[in-house]
């Protein structure tokens, strides 16, 4: 739950206590209620309240000269009169504080009504800092506060605040912003400079004038915050003058499709990244016009620039933004391809479903496929059979990685599939050949059939289409015993097929991307979750019932020693517990991951409210001290080098012309790392950044250098130690690192101080 605001204008513990007294006096709370019932009722009444229009009072008798409730409402945003009738015990509670408490109460009730088993811990134990609560921030410095006091004529209000400018400015600015934002923002909250504690026998120290500041958090309404047009009143209505006074020269008359002529404010926003900044542009305009604040600091989705490939110089006429439009374009082309596949009536079986499985198709890919070639791609390959582009070895550059978007095609249910796994695969290969021919002849698409899939080039994007047959999963589970009996059990192969053809497509229809705030909360979850004692249950689309979640918790507790270190359960898992993390990460890597997440979160949130000197790239530059060996790669031969955080070159983007498939899905670095793991995975762990990393970091396993009994079958990479033992031959292994990566590896740095035999 969000951390409770403190200081002036806050909804304090005293304010809440008086509210409980009110409920008891009005007999809405009963001493017979349990603590849970009482807490729930208080939250429920707060979430449904409207105390900005309705006043509370404990006064039951009228006395002479007593102010009326209307008198109180004229002076305070929320009113709660004490039993004497002369004191508003909520006098210091601001509109923002009350609305935030109401918002948090609504969230708490919805969470208590959910199936989550850890609702108590989340609501009453876990703190949600200010930086992790809001989507955007407006930061006002002392200079900004001085300007606002003058421009908004707040000198009289300073007397009520002991000279502190942040309190009256917060009230006036929030009222102004609330008018301008409308339904774009669900909640505004303020954080004022904290007053230091002092002894009751001393005078209040106050806040040094040069340290006073104001932070305003904005919680956006995702349905309305990105609108580029703010519709106002009709041009001849009485409200038009107030609208023009609010917006100034930004207001203009516009005719809308329904023939109405209205005052309106239009904000530019061709790219999603531009539309995300509209709310902050509104804040800057209003503060400049009405508060005299010309250059206030605003903080939004400042991770956006990292989502643009730093090594590509995009045309100014077609800016890249954060790649969201490109991803949506891929999805649009995929939808057209799906319709084309469903139109193929000459297949032996009818297509029953077409489902995407790639991250691009669920809008979560960090760098969607580029539509075209990089200038460094030219001369790196040759065309074969007028269809394929084949890579040329030993060139100065390699072609950039062209990601493929995988599409799984399910055919109608039938009993005609063979009962033999190999025969079924041959039938699927024939399907792929037929599918490629029909797409080429009927849809005029460039296709390249393979036994396992068909690569399809459509409008500059490559799709990898796979035929799926549910029967293949069952056949992969079968094995024949020595006595001829058929055994059926889950195997690695059957699990892999089921994951790729049935589980992963279900995820694509459920999961979608999220901006900076989501990334912060992801880091917090990774760093703070008790992975040893608590399962992480991701209830996608609320498909888990309370009973199922209770059963998951019970299973987790009883089987914890046999479960993976990171246990994540989803409704898509089926019979496989923690399907997504069965094989990785290990306990050691999970602890390292949590530490990195904790430090990254500290750096990120430290920069959220100090954005001027922020270097967010810091959290994406890994520390290399813990590693034993560093394998340096030739940046020009890394196919994703253009996406690196610190790319050292710039290349241009040329539009795709012609009808030849590019080298698709070929990442030489990932193949190299896979070869290293196959050869030396029992001795070391290998790490690399698939987004343009030019090093492979190697960490020897804790027991890698213990002498092992001599085994001829495992002699590779070892040397004799004594008569009957063997130990790793480090010099030969390091040489193998270079040999396996010939042409890619530039050097191997052995940090001998980090390990010894």
XYZ file of C-alpha atoms in Angstrom:
757
model
C 0.000 0.000 0.000
C 1.183 3.543 -0.636
C 3.212 5.097 2.128
C 1.119 7.379 4.323
C 1.806 11.056 3.569
C 3.066 13.109 6.484
C 3.411 16.770 7.305
C 1.112 19.689 6.427
C -2.063 18.857 4.494
C -1.750 15.124 5.218
C -4.520 12.764 6.287
C -2.891 11.965 9.619
C -3.461 9.229 12.145
C -5.427 11.723 14.241
C -7.725 12.427 11.281
C -8.365 8.701 10.863
C -8.970 8.244 14.603
C -11.594 10.967 14.599
C -13.236 9.304 11.617
C -13.475 6.047 13.590
C -15.030 7.971 16.481
C -17.588 9.403 14.068
C -18.521 5.924 12.818
C -18.867 4.659 16.394
C -21.003 7.612 17.466
C -23.244 7.136 14.438
C -23.489 3.422 15.330
C -22.090 2.407 11.971
C -19.243 0.593 13.710
C -20.047 -1.897 16.417
C -17.802 -3.110 19.258
C -19.011 -6.589 18.339
C -17.239 -6.440 14.965
C -14.004 -8.320 14.464
C -10.899 -6.323 13.608
C -11.179 -7.443 9.983
C -14.843 -6.434 9.761
C -14.113 -3.037 11.298
C -11.133 -2.351 9.029
C -13.059 -3.449 5.960
C -16.055 -1.286 6.861
C -13.874 1.782 7.391
C -12.187 1.255 4.033
C -15.547 0.676 2.361
C -17.106 3.873 3.727
C -14.047 5.907 2.773
C -14.022 4.482 -0.754
C -17.697 5.420 -1.224
C -17.536 8.787 0.514
C -17.921 12.235 -0.993
C -16.740 14.470 1.830
C -15.791 17.305 -0.490
C -19.541 17.948 -0.837
C -20.792 16.447 2.415
C -19.653 17.651 5.834
C -19.241 15.437 8.916
C -20.081 16.676 12.382
C -20.073 15.367 15.930
C -21.877 18.451 17.215
C -25.413 17.688 18.398
C -26.365 20.994 20.053
C -26.404 24.486 18.622
C -24.844 27.306 20.649
C -24.758 31.056 19.990
C -22.317 32.308 17.335
C -21.612 28.764 16.175
C -20.542 28.620 12.494
C -22.784 26.685 10.167
C -21.572 23.779 8.048
C -21.822 26.046 5.008
C -19.456 28.481 6.712
C -16.960 25.676 7.265
C -17.305 24.452 3.678
C -16.598 27.933 2.393
C -13.196 27.891 4.112
C -12.038 24.263 3.968
C -11.999 21.584 1.258
C -13.167 18.865 3.690
C -15.086 19.454 6.896
C -15.370 17.400 10.087
C -16.723 19.477 12.980
C -15.847 18.527 16.554
C -18.492 18.063 19.314
C -18.132 21.706 20.375
C -19.152 22.940 16.946
C -16.307 25.439 16.511
C -13.368 23.333 15.306
C -12.821 21.575 11.995
C -10.621 18.647 12.996
C -9.856 18.066 9.307
C -8.820 21.672 8.756
C -5.301 20.695 7.686
C -6.414 17.910 5.326
C -6.000 18.979 1.717
C -8.175 17.965 -1.201
C -5.308 15.889 -2.585
C -4.782 14.040 0.709
C -8.477 13.159 1.028
C -8.779 12.007 -2.589
C -5.653 9.897 -2.215
C -6.998 8.200 0.913
C -10.268 7.552 -0.903
C -8.383 6.114 -3.879
C -6.234 3.869 -1.683
C -9.325 2.667 0.204
C -10.948 1.706 -3.091
C -7.848 -0.239 -4.133
C -7.685 -1.957 -0.746
C -11.284 -3.144 -0.979
C -10.791 -4.497 -4.489
C -7.648 -6.292 -3.347
C -9.368 -7.820 -0.322
C -12.103 -9.078 -2.633
C -9.564 -10.724 -4.932
C -8.253 -14.271 -4.663
C -4.802 -13.230 -3.518
C -3.549 -15.086 -0.471
C -1.014 -12.402 0.477
C -3.455 -9.483 0.648
C -2.661 -8.752 4.316
C 1.075 -8.441 3.677
C 0.589 -6.299 0.586
C -1.902 -3.965 2.263
C -0.447 -3.590 5.731
C 3.235 -4.558 5.551
C 4.616 -3.699 2.119
C 5.310 -0.011 1.651
C 4.873 1.654 -1.735
C 7.110 4.745 -1.958
C 6.003 7.968 -3.594
C 8.355 7.373 -6.545
C 6.746 3.986 -7.240
C 3.146 5.133 -6.909
C 2.732 7.674 -9.689
C 3.268 7.709 -13.446
C 4.550 11.274 -13.792
C 5.901 14.009 -11.565
C 5.994 17.800 -11.590
C 8.833 19.221 -9.493
C 8.773 22.822 -8.291
C 11.942 24.351 -6.865
C 12.212 27.296 -4.470
C 12.436 29.646 -7.449
C 9.270 28.113 -8.909
C 7.466 28.504 -5.571
C 8.454 32.167 -5.403
C 7.147 32.737 -8.928
C 3.873 30.965 -8.157
C 3.281 33.018 -5.000
C 3.659 36.230 -6.985
C 1.740 35.165 -10.098
C -1.160 33.583 -8.199
C -1.316 36.269 -5.459
C -0.865 33.903 -2.532
C 0.683 36.334 -0.033
C -2.390 36.302 2.213
C -2.291 32.500 2.451
C 1.312 32.542 3.658
C 0.178 33.875 7.036
C -1.745 30.652 7.677
C 1.328 28.540 6.920
C 3.989 30.248 9.026
C 5.565 31.612 5.867
C 5.919 28.208 4.175
C 5.189 28.671 0.486
C 4.788 25.041 -0.529
C 1.416 24.546 1.213
C -0.561 27.377 -0.452
C 1.224 26.805 -3.767
C 0.355 23.101 -3.644
C -3.320 23.906 -3.124
C -3.474 26.511 -5.892
C -1.394 24.562 -8.405
C -3.298 21.312 -7.871
C -6.617 23.107 -8.364
C -5.226 24.578 -11.585
C -3.878 21.273 -12.874
C -7.074 19.445 -11.994
C -9.016 21.821 -14.241
C -6.597 21.312 -17.100
C -6.216 17.550 -16.813
C -9.898 16.684 -16.588
C -10.280 12.910 -16.865
C -6.700 12.402 -18.059
C -5.514 12.002 -14.462
C -7.156 9.873 -11.781
C -5.195 11.280 -8.875
C -2.892 14.140 -7.933
C -0.783 13.926 -4.799
C 1.753 16.260 -3.269
C 4.892 15.737 -1.239
C 6.235 18.766 0.546
C 9.687 19.240 1.997
C 9.671 17.398 5.313
C 9.990 19.408 8.511
C 12.690 18.003 10.823
C 11.587 16.687 14.200
C 12.114 18.840 17.299
C 11.656 18.548 21.035
C 8.410 19.837 22.451
C 10.369 22.226 24.654
C 11.951 23.857 21.603
C 10.595 26.129 18.920
C 9.649 24.570 15.628
C 12.744 24.742 13.419
C 10.877 25.348 10.184
C 12.225 24.586 6.741
C 15.222 26.540 5.442
C 13.963 28.846 2.708
C 16.507 27.609 0.182
C 15.473 23.964 0.688
C 11.718 24.305 0.283
C 10.282 22.481 -2.721
C 7.136 20.764 -3.936
C 6.694 17.429 -5.691
C 3.405 16.597 -7.415
C 2.656 13.016 -8.457
C 0.207 12.233 -11.262
C -1.626 8.921 -11.588
C -2.784 8.711 -15.192
C -6.058 7.391 -16.544
C -4.871 5.072 -19.314
C -8.143 5.368 -21.225
C -7.977 9.155 -21.626
C -4.497 10.482 -20.863
C -3.161 10.042 -24.414
C -5.949 11.936 -26.200
C -4.531 14.576 -28.533
C -7.664 16.760 -28.580
C -9.209 18.445 -25.554
C -12.804 19.244 -26.454
C -14.197 22.351 -24.832
C -17.576 24.073 -24.756
C -19.457 25.421 -27.745
C -18.081 28.677 -29.072
C -21.196 30.655 -28.112
C -21.714 29.110 -24.664
C -21.094 31.000 -21.395
C -18.300 28.540 -20.491
C -16.269 29.377 -23.598
C -14.702 32.475 -22.047
C -13.469 30.514 -19.014
C -12.058 27.818 -21.299
C -10.153 30.404 -23.343
C -8.902 32.071 -20.187
C -7.586 28.731 -18.910
C -5.778 27.715 -22.097
C -4.862 31.057 -23.625
C -3.453 30.896 -27.140
C -3.638 27.085 -27.113
C -7.415 27.302 -27.441
C -8.858 27.349 -30.955
C -12.187 26.826 -32.693
C -12.560 23.483 -34.462
C -15.312 21.755 -36.367
C -15.769 18.114 -35.362
C -17.191 15.218 -37.427
C -20.578 15.613 -35.727
C -20.712 19.168 -37.207
C -20.322 20.794 -33.793
C -18.065 23.845 -33.528
C -16.250 23.816 -30.215
C -13.385 25.409 -28.401
C -10.565 22.879 -28.382
C -6.925 22.371 -27.516
C -4.878 20.167 -29.836
C -1.606 18.497 -28.858
C 0.782 16.924 -31.334
C 1.311 13.199 -30.877
C 2.175 11.108 -33.914
C 4.194 8.628 -31.862
C 3.131 6.838 -28.695
C 6.149 8.325 -26.934
C 4.891 11.800 -27.894
C 1.384 11.064 -26.635
C 2.767 9.910 -23.291
C 4.199 13.386 -22.776
C 0.908 15.239 -23.384
C -0.008 15.361 -19.692
C 3.349 16.885 -18.801
C 3.081 19.371 -21.670
C -0.302 20.408 -20.289
C 1.250 20.895 -16.854
C 4.093 23.012 -18.221
C 1.718 25.182 -20.265
C -0.679 25.839 -17.386
C 2.109 26.557 -14.913
C 3.760 28.928 -17.345
C 0.520 30.764 -18.107
C -0.999 30.980 -14.628
C 1.806 30.422 -12.120
C 4.711 32.192 -13.777
C 6.763 28.987 -13.757
C 8.627 29.004 -17.048
C 10.900 25.982 -16.764
C 9.648 23.574 -14.138
C 11.086 20.078 -14.058
C 8.783 17.287 -15.179
C 9.471 13.570 -15.034
C 7.678 11.078 -17.240
C 8.661 7.923 -19.060
C 12.363 8.771 -19.249
C 13.271 5.183 -20.128
C 11.858 5.833 -23.599
C 15.161 6.847 -25.265
C 16.661 3.483 -24.313
C 14.027 1.770 -26.455
C 15.388 3.392 -29.609
C 18.319 1.464 -31.179
C 21.235 3.750 -30.407
C 23.287 2.581 -33.380
C 20.708 3.466 -36.049
C 20.334 6.954 -37.495
C 16.642 7.085 -38.357
C 15.252 9.496 -40.895
C 13.760 12.602 -39.324
C 10.708 12.150 -41.546
C 10.105 8.721 -40.014
C 11.256 8.897 -36.389
C 11.445 5.608 -34.511
C 10.184 6.769 -31.127
C 10.058 3.772 -28.813
C 9.210 1.243 -31.522
C 5.590 0.843 -30.472
C 4.225 1.920 -33.849
C 6.565 -0.525 -35.552
C 5.358 -3.342 -33.289
C 1.741 -2.438 -34.032
C 2.581 -2.496 -37.733
C 3.973 -6.031 -37.328
C 0.751 -7.061 -35.577
C -1.318 -5.562 -38.407
C 0.687 -7.485 -41.009
C 0.340 -10.627 -38.877
C -3.445 -10.207 -38.835
C -3.422 -9.989 -42.634
C -1.258 -13.114 -42.833
C -3.653 -14.936 -40.497
C -6.549 -14.082 -42.801
C -4.519 -15.327 -45.765
C -3.846 -18.619 -43.990
C -7.530 -19.104 -43.235
C -8.344 -18.520 -46.907
C -6.218 -21.475 -48.031
C -8.870 -24.046 -48.910
C -6.576 -26.354 -50.901
C -4.842 -27.712 -47.808
C -5.694 -31.329 -46.902
C -7.153 -30.065 -43.608
C -8.914 -26.839 -42.708
C -7.083 -24.268 -40.599
C -8.844 -24.053 -37.234
C -6.740 -21.381 -35.515
C -3.781 -19.086 -36.141
C -1.952 -17.798 -33.068
C 1.244 -15.809 -32.637
C 3.831 -16.711 -30.015
C 6.560 -14.092 -30.398
C 7.064 -11.206 -27.997
C 6.558 -8.750 -30.867
C 3.012 -10.012 -31.380
C 2.137 -9.310 -27.746
C 3.796 -5.865 -27.935
C 6.480 -6.725 -25.369
C 9.556 -7.012 -27.595
C 12.203 -4.474 -26.597
C 13.294 -3.905 -30.198
C 10.682 -4.937 -32.795
C 11.935 -6.053 -36.226
C 13.176 -3.172 -38.350
C 11.506 -2.789 -41.702
C 14.502 -2.688 -43.998
C 18.261 -3.164 -44.080
C 21.016 -1.400 -42.207
C 23.700 0.160 -44.371
C 26.235 -2.133 -42.691
C 24.305 -5.147 -44.043
C 25.321 -4.567 -47.647
C 27.978 -6.952 -48.879
C 27.526 -9.369 -45.976
C 25.559 -12.003 -47.909
C 24.674 -13.442 -51.291
C 21.379 -14.484 -52.852
C 20.698 -18.162 -53.475
C 17.855 -19.583 -55.603
C 16.427 -16.049 -55.935
C 14.809 -16.558 -52.526
C 17.373 -16.732 -49.720
C 20.062 -14.393 -48.526
C 23.013 -16.432 -47.289
C 25.686 -14.921 -45.009
C 29.251 -14.574 -46.251
C 31.980 -15.570 -43.778
C 34.884 -13.388 -42.673
C 33.375 -10.053 -43.637
C 34.101 -6.964 -41.572
C 30.419 -6.812 -40.594
C 27.639 -9.343 -40.225
C 24.035 -8.646 -41.143
C 21.939 -7.270 -38.311
C 19.632 -9.702 -36.564
C 16.268 -9.939 -38.307
C 13.885 -11.343 -35.671
C 11.226 -13.750 -36.868
C 7.674 -13.630 -35.565
C 6.548 -17.183 -34.924
C 3.017 -18.180 -35.898
C 1.440 -21.489 -34.849
C -1.254 -22.906 -37.137
C -3.585 -25.552 -35.725
C -5.504 -27.710 -38.167
C -8.964 -29.154 -37.664
C -9.241 -32.180 -35.376
C -8.901 -35.440 -37.260
C -7.885 -39.028 -36.680
C -5.875 -39.180 -39.897
C -2.575 -38.120 -38.343
C -0.093 -41.056 -38.257
C 0.414 -42.997 -35.036
C 4.190 -42.814 -35.371
C 6.048 -39.682 -34.298
C 8.527 -39.714 -37.179
C 5.765 -40.351 -39.714
C 3.733 -37.486 -38.261
C 6.695 -35.157 -38.646
C 7.071 -36.162 -42.270
C 3.397 -35.386 -42.853
C 3.928 -31.987 -41.216
C 6.884 -31.385 -43.540
C 4.595 -32.116 -46.495
C 2.078 -29.660 -45.046
C 4.813 -27.017 -44.859
C 5.720 -27.593 -48.508
C 2.084 -27.273 -49.562
C 1.566 -24.243 -47.351
C 4.599 -22.485 -48.858
C 3.384 -23.193 -52.395
C -0.156 -21.964 -51.743
C 1.021 -18.757 -50.081
C 3.383 -18.158 -52.975
C 0.813 -18.870 -55.692
C -2.370 -17.503 -54.120
C -1.080 -14.615 -52.002
C 2.062 -13.694 -53.986
C 4.237 -13.982 -50.886
C 7.909 -14.936 -50.724
C 8.179 -18.251 -48.882
C 10.960 -20.630 -47.905
C 9.790 -24.075 -46.705
C 11.688 -26.134 -44.148
C 10.774 -29.469 -42.570
C 9.857 -27.764 -39.282
C 8.418 -24.468 -40.528
C 7.835 -22.057 -43.407
C 9.478 -18.629 -43.482
C 7.190 -16.025 -45.035
C 8.211 -12.518 -46.095
C 5.290 -10.102 -45.978
C 5.617 -6.326 -46.253
C 9.212 -6.413 -45.078
C 8.651 -8.616 -42.009
C 9.561 -12.295 -41.653
C 7.075 -14.714 -40.112
C 7.910 -18.301 -39.204
C 4.780 -20.412 -39.646
C 4.612 -23.798 -37.912
C 1.942 -26.458 -38.328
C 0.880 -27.896 -34.960
C -0.853 -31.190 -34.273
C -2.078 -31.974 -30.776
C -1.432 -35.660 -31.406
C 2.305 -34.960 -31.619
C 2.368 -34.181 -27.891
C 0.839 -37.556 -27.057
C 3.224 -39.433 -29.335
C 6.209 -37.632 -27.795
C 5.138 -38.969 -24.390
C 5.195 -42.583 -25.527
C 8.069 -44.985 -25.064
C 8.270 -48.736 -25.654
C 9.380 -50.940 -22.767
C 11.572 -54.034 -23.349
C 8.482 -56.240 -23.092
C 6.769 -54.275 -25.868
C 4.395 -52.360 -23.602
C 3.821 -48.688 -24.387
C 4.539 -46.309 -21.526
C 3.102 -42.809 -21.471
C 4.758 -40.097 -19.399
C 5.837 -36.483 -19.756
C 9.189 -36.069 -21.470
C 11.362 -33.072 -22.226
C 10.311 -33.329 -25.866
C 6.581 -33.491 -25.142
C 6.845 -30.588 -22.690
C 8.747 -28.541 -25.273
C 6.156 -29.191 -27.993
C 3.271 -28.437 -25.633
C 4.926 -25.229 -24.476
C 5.597 -23.957 -28.013
C 2.276 -24.909 -29.598
C -0.315 -24.567 -26.838
C 0.918 -22.720 -23.747
C 2.914 -19.899 -25.345
C 0.115 -18.948 -27.790
C -2.184 -18.560 -24.785
C 0.245 -16.118 -23.207
C 0.242 -13.884 -26.286
C -3.468 -13.206 -25.902
C -3.029 -12.325 -22.211
C 0.200 -10.388 -21.762
C 0.950 -6.899 -23.040
C 3.641 -4.278 -22.472
C 3.929 -1.632 -19.741
C 5.898 1.630 -19.275
C 8.428 2.932 -16.713
C 6.273 2.518 -13.612
C 5.752 -1.134 -14.473
C 9.509 -1.588 -14.806
C 10.069 -0.045 -11.371
C 7.513 -2.327 -9.775
C 9.003 -5.327 -11.569
C 12.405 -4.538 -10.067
C 10.801 -4.123 -6.639
C 9.054 -7.476 -6.945
C 12.245 -9.195 -8.042
C 14.238 -7.641 -5.213
C 11.767 -7.900 -2.334
C 9.732 -11.051 -2.920
C 10.520 -13.875 -0.487
C 11.277 -16.502 -3.114
C 12.211 -19.111 -0.517
C 8.960 -18.989 1.467
C 6.353 -17.531 -0.871
C 5.185 -18.660 -4.319
C 4.573 -15.973 -6.909
C 1.098 -16.574 -8.308
C 0.340 -14.614 -11.474
C -3.416 -14.883 -11.820
C -3.757 -14.050 -15.516
C -7.301 -12.921 -16.346
C -8.349 -14.027 -12.809
C -8.626 -17.636 -13.951
C -7.506 -19.056 -10.603
C -10.230 -19.543 -8.010
C -9.597 -19.045 -4.295
C -9.579 -22.804 -3.826
C -6.987 -23.297 -6.562
C -4.756 -20.593 -5.103
C -5.004 -22.163 -1.652
C -4.059 -25.509 -3.175
C -1.052 -23.919 -4.891
C 0.142 -22.516 -1.567
C -0.316 -25.883 0.105
C 1.579 -27.659 -2.673
C 4.364 -25.100 -2.496
C 4.824 -25.565 1.253
C 4.759 -29.358 1.142
C 7.002 -29.747 -1.920
C 9.318 -26.749 -1.513
C 12.619 -28.711 -1.543
C 11.799 -30.212 -4.951
C 10.513 -27.030 -6.583
C 12.648 -24.502 -8.500
C 14.183 -21.583 -6.536
C 11.969 -19.095 -8.392
C 8.465 -20.539 -8.243
C 6.001 -18.761 -10.541
C 2.549 -20.244 -11.093
C 0.086 -19.151 -13.786
C -3.213 -20.562 -15.065
C -1.359 -21.591 -18.240
C 0.962 -24.040 -16.478
C -1.298 -27.065 -16.728
C 0.282 -30.109 -15.098
C 3.742 -28.547 -14.885
C 4.409 -26.586 -11.681
C 6.329 -23.366 -12.312
C 6.588 -24.130 -16.001
C 8.371 -20.868 -16.788
C 11.230 -21.316 -14.310
C 11.697 -25.083 -14.109
C 15.263 -24.983 -15.405
C 16.451 -21.502 -14.519
C 17.411 -19.433 -12.685
C 19.390 -21.425 -10.166
C 19.444 -20.375 -6.535
C 22.824 -18.685 -6.943
C 21.715 -16.704 -9.982
C 18.404 -15.788 -8.340
C 20.220 -14.280 -5.362
C 22.471 -12.349 -7.717
C 19.451 -11.241 -9.722
C 17.679 -9.974 -6.608
C 20.776 -8.027 -5.558
C 21.109 -6.411 -8.984
C 17.390 -5.574 -9.019
C 17.656 -3.982 -5.581
C 20.597 -1.809 -6.590
C 19.029 -0.928 -9.943
C 15.821 0.099 -8.194
C 17.769 2.279 -5.778
C 19.550 4.033 -8.643
C 16.393 4.352 -10.745
C 14.226 5.807 -7.991
C 17.045 8.089 -6.926
C 17.027 9.520 -10.436
C 13.242 9.760 -10.787
C 13.064 12.966 -8.756
C 16.562 14.191 -9.700
C 16.319 13.856 -13.488
C 18.646 16.687 -14.487
C 21.842 14.759 -13.753
C 20.321 11.323 -14.283
C 22.105 8.680 -16.342
C 19.626 5.852 -16.497
C 22.022 3.804 -18.636
C 23.939 3.114 -15.449
C 21.617 0.272 -14.456
C 22.131 -1.409 -17.837
C 25.924 -1.466 -17.575
C 26.722 -4.685 -15.720
C 29.517 -4.807 -13.132
C 32.188 -7.247 -14.297
C 34.048 -7.714 -11.016
C 32.350 -11.007 -10.027
C 33.328 -12.837 -13.223
C 36.383 -15.036 -13.713
C 36.841 -14.780 -17.480
C 35.750 -12.089 -19.930
C 35.474 -13.045 -23.610
C 35.662 -9.927 -25.772
C 33.729 -9.974 -29.052
C 34.186 -8.012 -32.258
C 31.395 -5.423 -32.120
C 31.101 -5.365 -35.915
C 30.263 -9.063 -35.902
C 27.614 -8.839 -33.199
C 24.287 -8.858 -35.098
C 22.511 -6.865 -32.382
C 25.277 -4.299 -31.833
C 23.029 -1.465 -33.048
C 20.744 -2.019 -30.021
C 23.507 -1.779 -27.405
C 23.218 0.813 -24.650
C 26.674 2.155 -25.521
C 26.877 1.502 -29.255
C 30.068 2.994 -30.723
C 28.866 3.461 -34.305
C 25.964 4.841 -36.330
C 24.382 3.182 -39.329
C 21.496 4.113 -41.581
C 18.275 2.274 -42.391
C 17.306 1.512 -45.990
C 13.843 0.399 -46.988
C 13.426 -3.229 -48.019
C 13.051 -3.621 -51.769
C 12.731 -6.751 -53.830
C 11.454 -10.191 -52.947
C 14.340 -11.942 -51.248
C 14.260 -13.306 -47.714
C 16.938 -11.764 -45.493
C 19.081 -13.809 -43.132
C 16.402 -14.245 -40.470
C 16.678 -15.321 -36.860
C 20.430 -15.927 -37.042
C 22.188 -14.622 -33.932
C 25.781 -15.794 -34.094
C 26.486 -14.737 -30.498
C 23.682 -16.851 -29.050
C 24.917 -19.815 -31.111
C 28.426 -19.259 -29.762
C 27.200 -19.124 -26.164
C 25.170 -22.280 -26.746
C 28.302 -24.041 -28.008
C 30.178 -22.907 -24.901
C 27.420 -24.243 -22.651
C 27.333 -27.566 -24.489
C 31.096 -27.972 -24.197
C 31.795 -26.551 -20.737
C 28.421 -26.087 -19.060
C 29.388 -28.455 -16.250
C 32.362 -26.247 -15.341
C 31.116 -22.699 -15.846
C 28.168 -20.376 -16.281
C 28.078 -18.097 -19.321
C 26.360 -14.704 -19.431
C 25.863 -12.224 -22.238
C 23.613 -9.303 -23.120
C 21.545 -10.299 -26.128
C 20.839 -6.637 -26.831
C 24.181 -5.762 -28.364
C 26.540 -6.993 -25.667
C 30.132 -7.282 -26.902
C 31.390 -9.520 -24.106
C 30.619 -12.974 -22.750
C 31.206 -13.215 -19.000
C 32.266 -16.564 -17.549
C 31.818 -17.638 -13.950
C 33.401 -20.891 -12.810
C 31.054 -23.096 -10.829
C 31.930 -23.429 -7.115
C 33.167 -27.026 -7.367
C 34.604 -26.849 -10.879
C 38.214 -27.257 -9.766
C 37.805 -30.091 -7.323
C 39.767 -33.150 -8.496
C 37.472 -35.664 -10.165
C 37.970 -39.419 -10.595
C 39.557 -40.179 -13.941
C 36.933 -41.045 -16.576
C 37.928 -41.526 -20.181
C 34.420 -40.576 -21.328
C 34.720 -37.169 -19.605
C 38.347 -36.359 -20.347
C 37.525 -33.417 -22.642
C 38.740 -30.168 -21.093
C 40.549 -31.967 -18.263
C 44.119 -32.956 -17.516
C 45.619 -35.537 -15.186
C 46.208 -34.639 -11.567
C 48.097 -37.393 -9.855
C 47.494 -40.971 -10.837
C 43.714 -41.391 -10.733
C 42.287 -37.866 -10.735
C 41.715 -35.140 -13.274
C 41.203 -31.375 -13.045
C 40.151 -28.783 -15.631
C 42.863 -27.798 -18.096
C 42.279 -24.062 -17.841
C 44.759 -23.013 -20.511
C 43.235 -25.436 -23.016
C 39.712 -24.340 -22.088
C 40.557 -20.677 -22.609
C 42.112 -21.551 -25.940
C 38.931 -23.428 -26.866
C 36.924 -20.295 -26.067
C 38.872 -18.533 -28.823
C 38.742 -21.451 -31.256
C 34.981 -21.903 -30.906
C 34.505 -18.188 -31.543
C 36.998 -17.788 -34.377
C 36.201 -14.599 -36.263
C 33.897 -13.402 -33.472
C 36.190 -13.429 -30.431
C 38.896 -10.770 -30.297
C 40.468 -11.741 -26.968
C 39.956 -13.819 -23.842
C 40.728 -12.076 -20.558
C 41.522 -14.516 -17.761
C 41.180 -12.957 -14.343
C 43.580 -15.313 -12.610
C 43.178 -13.613 -9.250
C 39.571 -14.778 -9.188
C 40.215 -18.512 -9.368
C 42.844 -21.128 -8.714
C 43.262 -24.879 -8.997
